[in-house]
Amino acid sequence: MSDPNPSPLSAADALIACHDCDLLYRKRPLREGEKARCARCGALLYTRKPNSIERTLTLALAALILFALANVYPLLDFQFQGRAQQSSVLSGVRELYAQGMWTLAAVVFVASILAPLLKILTLLYVLLPLHFGCRPWWMAQVFRWIETLHPWAMTEVYLLGVLVAFGKLSNIATIVPGVALYSFAALIVAMAATDAALEPEAIWERLEPCR
Amino acid sequence: MNPGLPVTAVRAALARCHACHRLSRMKPLPPGSHAHCPRCGAVLHLRKPDSLARAWALTLAAYILYVPANTLPIMTVVSMGHGEPDTILSGVRALIAGGLWPLALLVFFASVVVPVLKLFALTYLLVSVWRKSRWRPRERTVLYRVTEAVGRWSMIDVFMISILVALVKLGSIATIEPGAGALAFAAVVIVTMFAAMSFDPRLIWDALENLDER
C-alpha cells in the first residue's frame, strides 16, 4: 500500500489479528489467489479468491444434488447365500436406533447427514441472495453457523468407514457398490472444492454498515 | 512492557470476534455484562472463556472414557446363536488375519494411534501453558493445529459399525449388534474434539508477553 498516512489504531477494521498467536497486522490488499500468513506462527490470516461468491455458490449447488443422490440410492448391496440386503446412510442410523443405541444413531445421523446438509443449505441461504445483490435475513447468525458446523460434517470420514465395512465383508459375502457410493465420493470432492472457494472475510465485509 | 516485542491484539486492548474475526476495542465493563461484536453480534472475549478449565475437564473425561472404549466390545457378530465380540484392537487383528493390510493400517492409525496421540498432545499443551513455558511456541501451535484437525478421522470405526449393522441382517444365520464400546469410543472422539476447540492457542504465546507483570 502507498498510503503515506498509516491509519490510527482506532480504525480497527483495517487491522487483523492472528487467530493462533494474536499478533496484530495491518490488512493489506492481496492479489487474486494470494494468501497472507502470520510471520510468527505460520497461521493463514486471510486470502483473496477470484469470484468467491459465484464459484462457492455453483459448487454448493452441485454438492446439494450429489447429497440427495448419496442419500436416496443404496450404498452397498450385500449378497449372501441367495439373500440380499441393501444399505443406505439412513438405514444404518435406523438400525442403530432399532437396536436401542439411540445416542450412537444420533452421532452418526449428525455427522453423516445433518451437519453436511445444514452446511450446504446455510451456504446457499447466504450466498444466493448475495449473488443477486441483497442481504439475507439474519445473515450474521446464519453464516456464523458454517464455522461451527464444519468439524462435525464428516462426509469424508464416513466414506472411509464404508470402505472398511466393504473390506470386512468382502471375504465372506458378495458386496456390490451402489450408486450412492459413487455419489458420496463426488460429494466429498464438491464439498472440499466449496470450502476452498469460500472466502469468509469477503462475506463478513458485506455486513459492515457503511464504508 | 518490553518495547522489542511485536504488538498483539490483547496489548492494544482489541478483541477478535470469534465468529466474524473483526477487531473491537474492549472497554472496561460492569461485571456480569458482555460486549458484543458491532458487525455480527457475537459475544466478544479477549481469549476463549475458561479455556484451560474447560479443556482440562474434557481431556480428563476423555481419559476416563478411553478405558471402556478399548475394553468393551464395539460390536458383536452373532452367527448361529453364537456371539463373537469385537473390540477396537481385535477388529484391527481381524483385518490383518483377513489379509487386508492397508485397511488394518488405516483403522489402527485412526482408532488407536490418533486418539492416544491426541490425548497426549492435549495434556502436553495444557501442562506447558499452565507452566507458562516459553519453549518453541511455533511448534506447539502447529501441534495444536494438527490435534484439532486430525480428531474427526477416528470416527471411521463408528461409521463402519452403522453400515455393518444395517447390512448384515440374516436372521439366525448372522446379525451384527452394536456394543457399548462403540458408544464410549464415539464419546472419546467427540469429547476430545470439544477439548481441542476450547483450548485457546493464543495462550501459548501469552507466556512470551509477561501479561501477569502488568
Coordinates of C-alpha atoms in Angstrom, one line a residue:
Chain A
M1 CA 0.0 0.0 0.0
S2 CA 1.3 3.5 -0.8
D3 CA -0.7 5.3 1.9
P4 CA 1.6 7.9 3.4
N5 CA -0.5 8.3 6.5
P6 CA -1.0 5.0 8.2
S7 CA -4.4 4.8 9.7
P8 CA -4.5 5.1 13.5
L9 CA -5.1 2.1 15.7
S10 CA -8.7 3.1 16.3
A11 CA -9.6 2.1 12.8
A12 CA -10.0 -1.4 14.0
D13 CA -11.4 -2.8 10.8
A14 CA -8.2 -2.1 8.9
L15 CA -6.3 -4.3 11.3
I16 CA -6.3 -8.1 11.6
A17 CA -5.2 -10.3 14.5
C18 CA -3.8 -13.8 14.0
H19 CA -6.3 -16.4 15.4
D20 CA -3.5 -18.6 16.7
C21 CA -1.0 -16.2 18.2
D22 CA -2.8 -12.8 18.5
L23 CA -0.2 -10.8 16.6
L24 CA -1.6 -7.6 15.0
Y25 CA -1.3 -6.9 11.3
R26 CA -2.4 -4.0 9.1
K27 CA -4.6 -5.6 6.5
R28 CA -3.1 -5.1 3.0
P29 CA -5.0 -5.8 -0.2
L30 CA -3.9 -9.0 -1.8
R31 CA -3.8 -10.1 -5.5
E32 CA -6.2 -12.8 -6.5
G33 CA -5.1 -16.2 -5.3
E34 CA -2.6 -14.7 -2.8
K35 CA -2.5 -15.8 0.8
A36 CA -1.4 -13.8 3.9
R37 CA 0.3 -15.9 6.6
C38 CA 1.3 -14.9 10.1
A39 CA 5.0 -14.3 10.2
R40 CA 5.3 -15.5 13.8
C41 CA 3.2 -18.8 13.9
G42 CA 2.5 -19.5 10.2
A43 CA -1.3 -19.4 10.5
L44 CA -3.4 -18.5 7.5
L45 CA -4.6 -14.9 8.1
Y46 CA -6.7 -14.2 5.0
T47 CA -6.8 -14.9 1.3
R48 CA -8.3 -13.4 -1.8
K49 CA -10.1 -15.8 -4.1
P50 CA -11.4 -15.0 -7.6
N51 CA -15.2 -14.8 -7.9
S52 CA -15.5 -16.4 -4.5
I53 CA -19.3 -16.0 -4.1
E54 CA -20.2 -17.3 -7.6
R55 CA -17.8 -20.2 -7.5
T56 CA -18.8 -21.2 -4.0
L57 CA -22.5 -21.0 -5.0
T58 CA -22.1 -23.2 -8.0
L59 CA -20.1 -25.8 -6.1
A60 CA -22.6 -25.8 -3.2
L61 CA -25.5 -26.4 -5.6
A62 CA -23.6 -29.3 -7.1
A63 CA -22.9 -30.6 -3.6
L64 CA -26.7 -30.4 -2.8
I65 CA -27.6 -32.5 -5.8
L66 CA -24.9 -35.1 -5.0
F67 CA -26.0 -35.1 -1.4
A68 CA -29.5 -36.0 -2.5
L69 CA -28.2 -38.9 -4.7
A70 CA -25.9 -40.1 -1.9
N71 CA -28.8 -40.4 0.5
V72 CA -31.6 -41.7 -1.8
Y73 CA -29.7 -44.6 -3.5
P74 CA -28.3 -47.7 -1.8
L75 CA -24.7 -47.5 -0.7
L76 CA -23.8 -51.2 -0.7
D77 CA -25.6 -54.4 -1.8
F78 CA -24.9 -57.4 0.4
Q79 CA -25.5 -60.8 -1.2
F80 CA -25.0 -64.0 0.9
Q81 CA -26.3 -67.5 0.1
G82 CA -29.1 -66.2 -2.2
R83 CA -30.2 -63.5 0.3
A84 CA -29.7 -59.8 -0.4
Q85 CA -29.7 -56.8 1.8
Q86 CA -29.2 -53.1 0.8
S87 CA -28.0 -50.3 3.0
S88 CA -28.2 -46.6 2.7
V89 CA -26.8 -43.9 5.0
L90 CA -30.1 -43.6 6.7
S91 CA -30.7 -47.3 7.1
G92 CA -27.5 -47.5 9.2
V93 CA -28.9 -44.8 11.5
R94 CA -32.3 -46.5 11.6
E95 CA -30.9 -49.9 12.5
L96 CA -28.7 -48.5 15.4
Y97 CA -31.9 -46.8 16.7
A98 CA -33.9 -50.0 16.4
Q99 CA -31.2 -51.9 18.4
G100 CA -31.6 -49.4 21.2
M101 CA -28.4 -47.4 20.6
W102 CA -30.1 -44.1 20.0
T103 CA -27.2 -42.0 21.1
L104 CA -24.9 -43.7 18.6
A105 CA -27.6 -43.4 16.0
A106 CA -27.8 -39.6 16.7
V107 CA -24.0 -39.3 16.4
V108 CA -24.0 -41.0 13.0
F109 CA -27.0 -39.0 11.9
V110 CA -25.5 -35.7 12.8
A111 CA -22.0 -36.4 11.4
S112 CA -23.1 -38.1 8.1
I113 CA -26.4 -36.4 7.2
L114 CA -27.5 -33.4 9.3
A115 CA -24.2 -31.4 9.5
P116 CA -23.2 -31.8 5.9
L117 CA -26.8 -30.9 4.7
L118 CA -27.0 -27.9 7.0
K119 CA -23.6 -26.7 5.9
I120 CA -24.7 -26.8 2.2
L121 CA -28.1 -25.2 2.9
T122 CA -26.5 -22.4 5.1
L123 CA -24.1 -21.6 2.3
L124 CA -26.9 -21.4 -0.3
Y125 CA -29.1 -19.3 2.1
V126 CA -26.3 -16.7 2.5
L127 CA -24.7 -16.8 -1.0
L128 CA -27.8 -16.9 -3.2
P129 CA -29.2 -13.5 -2.1
L130 CA -25.7 -12.0 -2.0
H131 CA -25.2 -13.1 -5.6
F132 CA -28.4 -11.2 -6.6
G133 CA -27.2 -8.1 -4.6
C134 CA -29.4 -8.3 -1.5
R135 CA -28.6 -9.4 2.1
P136 CA -30.4 -12.4 3.6
W137 CA -32.3 -12.0 6.9
W138 CA -30.2 -13.0 9.9
M139 CA -27.2 -13.3 7.7
A140 CA -24.6 -13.0 10.6
Q141 CA -26.4 -15.5 12.8
V142 CA -26.8 -18.0 9.9
F143 CA -23.3 -17.5 8.5
R144 CA -21.7 -17.9 11.9
W145 CA -23.1 -21.5 11.8
I146 CA -20.9 -22.6 9.0
E147 CA -17.7 -22.4 11.0
T148 CA -19.4 -24.2 13.9
L149 CA -20.8 -27.0 11.6
H150 CA -17.5 -27.5 9.8
P151 CA -15.8 -30.0 12.1
W152 CA -18.9 -32.1 12.6
A153 CA -19.7 -32.7 8.9
M154 CA -17.7 -35.9 8.5
T155 CA -18.6 -37.0 4.9
E156 CA -15.1 -38.0 4.0
V157 CA -14.6 -39.9 7.2
Y158 CA -17.9 -41.7 6.6
L159 CA -16.6 -42.9 3.2
L160 CA -13.6 -44.5 4.8
G161 CA -16.0 -46.2 7.2
V162 CA -17.8 -47.6 4.2
L163 CA -14.5 -48.8 2.8
V164 CA -13.6 -50.7 5.9
A165 CA -17.0 -52.3 6.1
F166 CA -16.7 -53.3 2.5
G167 CA -13.3 -54.9 3.2
K168 CA -14.5 -56.7 6.3
L169 CA -17.5 -58.3 4.4
S170 CA -15.9 -58.9 1.1
N171 CA -14.1 -62.0 2.4
I172 CA -17.4 -63.7 3.4
A173 CA -20.0 -62.4 1.0
T174 CA -20.5 -60.6 -2.3
I175 CA -20.6 -56.9 -1.9
V176 CA -21.7 -54.7 -4.8
P177 CA -21.1 -50.9 -4.5
G178 CA -24.3 -48.9 -5.2
V179 CA -25.0 -45.5 -6.9
A180 CA -24.8 -43.7 -3.5
L181 CA -21.2 -44.8 -3.1
Y182 CA -20.1 -43.0 -6.2
S183 CA -22.3 -40.0 -5.4
F184 CA -20.6 -39.9 -2.0
A185 CA -17.1 -39.8 -3.5
A186 CA -18.2 -37.0 -5.8
L187 CA -19.9 -35.2 -2.9
I188 CA -16.6 -35.2 -0.9
V189 CA -14.8 -33.6 -3.9
A190 CA -17.6 -31.0 -4.3
M191 CA -17.6 -30.1 -0.6
A192 CA -13.8 -29.8 -0.4
A193 CA -14.0 -27.5 -3.5
T194 CA -16.7 -25.5 -1.9
D195 CA -14.6 -24.9 1.2
A196 CA -11.6 -24.0 -1.0
A197 CA -13.7 -21.4 -3.0
L198 CA -15.2 -19.8 0.0
E199 CA -13.7 -16.5 1.3
P200 CA -15.4 -15.8 4.6
E201 CA -13.7 -12.5 5.1
A202 CA -15.3 -11.1 1.9
I203 CA -18.8 -12.2 3.1
W204 CA -18.3 -10.7 6.6
E205 CA -17.3 -7.5 5.0
R206 CA -20.7 -7.3 3.3
L207 CA -22.1 -6.9 6.8
E208 CA -20.1 -3.8 7.5
P209 CA -22.7 -1.0 7.9
C210 CA -21.3 1.8 5.7
R211 CA -17.8 2.5 4.5
Chain B
M1 CA 6.4 -3.7 28.8
N2 CA 9.2 -4.8 26.6
P3 CA 9.3 -2.4 23.6
G4 CA 11.1 -5.0 21.5
L5 CA 8.1 -7.3 21.4
P6 CA 5.6 -7.2 18.5
V7 CA 2.2 -5.8 19.2
T8 CA -0.6 -8.3 19.9
A9 CA -4.3 -7.6 19.8
V10 CA -4.6 -8.1 23.5
R11 CA -1.9 -5.5 24.3
A12 CA -3.7 -3.0 22.0
A13 CA -6.9 -3.8 24.0
L14 CA -8.5 -5.2 20.9
A15 CA -10.7 -8.3 21.0
R16 CA -11.0 -10.5 17.9
C17 CA -14.6 -11.7 17.3
H18 CA -14.6 -15.5 17.3
A19 CA -17.3 -15.6 14.6
C20 CA -16.5 -12.8 12.0
H21 CA -12.9 -12.0 13.1
R22 CA -13.5 -8.3 13.3
L23 CA -11.4 -6.4 15.9
S24 CA -13.1 -4.3 18.5
R25 CA -11.7 -2.1 21.2
M26 CA -12.5 -3.6 24.7
K27 CA -13.6 -1.1 27.3
P28 CA -13.9 -1.9 31.0
L29 CA -17.4 -3.4 31.6
P30 CA -19.5 -3.7 34.7
P31 CA -19.3 -7.3 36.0
G32 CA -21.8 -9.7 34.5
S33 CA -22.3 -7.8 31.2
H34 CA -20.8 -8.8 27.9
A35 CA -19.5 -6.8 24.9
H36 CA -21.0 -7.7 21.5
C37 CA -19.3 -7.5 18.1
P38 CA -20.7 -4.5 16.3
R39 CA -20.6 -6.3 13.0
C40 CA -22.1 -9.7 13.7
G41 CA -23.4 -9.5 17.3
A42 CA -21.4 -12.4 18.8
V43 CA -20.2 -12.0 22.4
L44 CA -16.6 -10.7 22.5
H45 CA -13.8 -12.2 24.5
L46 CA -10.1 -11.4 24.6
R47 CA -9.5 -15.2 25.0
K48 CA -11.8 -18.2 24.8
P49 CA -13.6 -18.2 28.1
D50 CA -12.3 -20.6 30.8
S51 CA -10.2 -22.1 28.2
L52 CA -7.8 -24.1 30.4
A53 CA -10.5 -25.3 32.9
R54 CA -12.8 -26.5 30.1
A55 CA -10.0 -28.2 28.1
W56 CA -8.7 -29.9 31.3
A57 CA -12.1 -31.2 32.3
L58 CA -12.9 -32.5 28.8
T59 CA -9.4 -34.1 28.4
L60 CA -9.8 -35.8 31.8
A61 CA -13.2 -37.1 30.8
A62 CA -11.8 -38.4 27.6
Y63 CA -9.1 -40.3 29.5
I64 CA -11.8 -42.0 31.7
L65 CA -13.9 -42.8 28.6
Y66 CA -10.9 -44.2 26.9
V67 CA -10.9 -47.3 29.2
P68 CA -14.4 -48.6 28.3
A69 CA -13.9 -47.6 24.7
N70 CA -11.0 -50.1 24.4
T71 CA -12.1 -52.8 26.8
L72 CA -15.8 -53.2 26.0
P73 CA -16.9 -54.8 22.7
I74 CA -17.7 -52.2 19.9
M75 CA -19.8 -54.8 18.1
T76 CA -20.8 -58.5 18.4
V77 CA -21.1 -60.8 15.4
V78 CA -23.9 -63.2 16.3
S79 CA -24.0 -66.2 14.0
M80 CA -25.9 -69.4 14.6
G81 CA -26.8 -68.3 18.1
H82 CA -23.1 -67.9 18.9
G83 CA -21.8 -64.4 19.6
E84 CA -18.3 -63.1 18.9
P85 CA -17.5 -59.8 20.5
D86 CA -15.1 -57.4 18.7
T87 CA -13.1 -54.7 20.5
I88 CA -11.2 -51.9 18.6
L89 CA -8.0 -53.8 18.7
S90 CA -9.5 -57.2 17.8
G91 CA -11.1 -55.5 14.9
V92 CA -7.7 -54.5 13.6
R93 CA -6.4 -58.0 14.3
A94 CA -9.3 -59.5 12.2
L95 CA -8.4 -57.2 9.3
I96 CA -4.8 -58.4 9.4
A97 CA -5.9 -62.0 9.6
G98 CA -8.1 -61.4 6.5
G99 CA -5.0 -60.2 4.6
L100 CA -6.4 -56.6 4.4
W101 CA -3.2 -54.8 5.4
P102 CA -4.0 -51.4 4.1
L103 CA -7.4 -51.3 5.8
A104 CA -5.8 -52.7 9.0
L105 CA -3.2 -49.9 8.9
L106 CA -5.9 -47.3 8.3
V107 CA -8.1 -48.5 11.2
F108 CA -5.0 -48.9 13.5
F109 CA -3.9 -45.4 12.8
A110 CA -7.4 -43.8 13.0
S111 CA -8.7 -45.7 16.0
V112 CA -5.6 -46.5 18.1
V113 CA -2.8 -44.1 17.3
V114 CA -4.8 -40.9 16.7
P115 CA -6.9 -41.0 20.0
V116 CA -3.8 -41.7 22.1
L117 CA -1.6 -39.1 20.5
K118 CA -4.5 -36.6 20.7
L119 CA -4.9 -37.1 24.4
F120 CA -1.1 -36.8 25.0
A121 CA -0.9 -33.7 22.8
L122 CA -3.7 -32.0 24.7
T123 CA -2.2 -32.9 28.0
Y124 CA 1.2 -31.6 26.9
L125 CA -0.2 -28.4 25.6
L126 CA -2.3 -27.8 28.8
V127 CA 0.7 -28.5 31.1
S128 CA 3.0 -26.3 29.0
V129 CA 0.6 -23.4 29.1
W130 CA -0.1 -23.9 32.8
R131 CA 3.7 -23.8 33.4
K132 CA 4.0 -20.6 31.2
S133 CA 6.5 -22.4 29.1
R134 CA 8.3 -20.2 26.5
W135 CA 9.8 -23.2 24.7
R136 CA 9.1 -23.4 20.9
P137 CA 5.8 -21.7 20.8
R138 CA 5.6 -22.1 17.0
E139 CA 6.0 -25.8 17.1
R140 CA 3.5 -26.1 19.9
T141 CA 1.0 -24.1 17.8
V142 CA 1.5 -26.5 14.9
L143 CA 0.9 -29.4 17.3
Y144 CA -2.3 -27.8 18.3
R145 CA -3.4 -27.3 14.7
V146 CA -2.7 -31.0 13.9
T147 CA -4.5 -32.1 17.1
E148 CA -7.6 -30.1 16.2
A149 CA -7.7 -31.2 12.5
V150 CA -7.0 -34.9 12.9
G151 CA -9.5 -35.8 15.6
R152 CA -12.5 -36.4 13.4
W153 CA -10.8 -39.2 11.5
S154 CA -11.2 -41.5 14.5
M155 CA -14.9 -41.8 13.7
I156 CA -14.2 -44.4 11.0
D157 CA -14.9 -47.3 13.3
V158 CA -18.2 -45.8 14.4
F159 CA -19.4 -45.3 10.8
M160 CA -18.3 -48.8 9.9
I161 CA -20.4 -50.3 12.7
S162 CA -23.5 -48.4 11.5
I163 CA -23.0 -49.8 8.0
L164 CA -22.4 -53.4 9.1
V165 CA -25.4 -53.3 11.4
A166 CA -27.7 -52.3 8.5
L167 CA -26.2 -54.8 6.0
V168 CA -25.8 -58.0 8.0
K169 CA -29.3 -58.9 8.9
L170 CA -29.6 -62.6 8.1
G171 CA -31.8 -63.6 11.0
S172 CA -30.4 -66.7 12.6
I173 CA -27.5 -67.1 10.2
A174 CA -25.8 -63.9 11.1
T175 CA -26.5 -60.5 12.6
I176 CA -24.3 -57.7 14.0
E177 CA -25.1 -56.0 17.2
P178 CA -23.5 -52.7 18.2
G179 CA -21.7 -52.8 21.6
A180 CA -21.3 -50.3 24.4
G181 CA -17.7 -49.9 23.5
A182 CA -18.7 -48.1 20.3
L183 CA -20.6 -45.5 22.3
A184 CA -17.7 -45.0 24.7
F185 CA -15.4 -44.7 21.7
A186 CA -17.6 -42.1 19.9
A187 CA -17.7 -40.2 23.2
V188 CA -13.9 -40.1 23.4
V189 CA -13.7 -38.7 19.9
I190 CA -16.4 -36.1 20.5
V191 CA -15.1 -35.1 23.9
T192 CA -11.5 -34.6 22.7
M193 CA -12.9 -32.6 19.7
F194 CA -14.6 -30.3 22.2
A195 CA -11.4 -30.2 24.3
A196 CA -9.4 -29.1 21.3
M197 CA -12.0 -26.5 20.5
S198 CA -12.0 -25.0 24.0
F199 CA -8.2 -24.7 24.1
D200 CA -7.0 -21.3 23.0
P201 CA -3.7 -21.5 21.2
R202 CA -3.1 -17.8 21.9
L203 CA -2.4 -18.8 25.5
I204 CA 0.8 -20.5 24.2
W205 CA 2.0 -17.0 23.0
D206 CA 0.8 -15.1 26.1
A207 CA 3.6 -16.6 28.1
L208 CA 6.0 -14.5 25.9
E209 CA 4.1 -11.3 26.8
N210 CA 4.6 -11.2 30.6
L211 CA 1.0 -10.2 30.8
D212 CA 0.9 -11.1 34.5
E213 CA 3.6 -8.5 35.3
R214 CA 1.4 -5.6 34.4

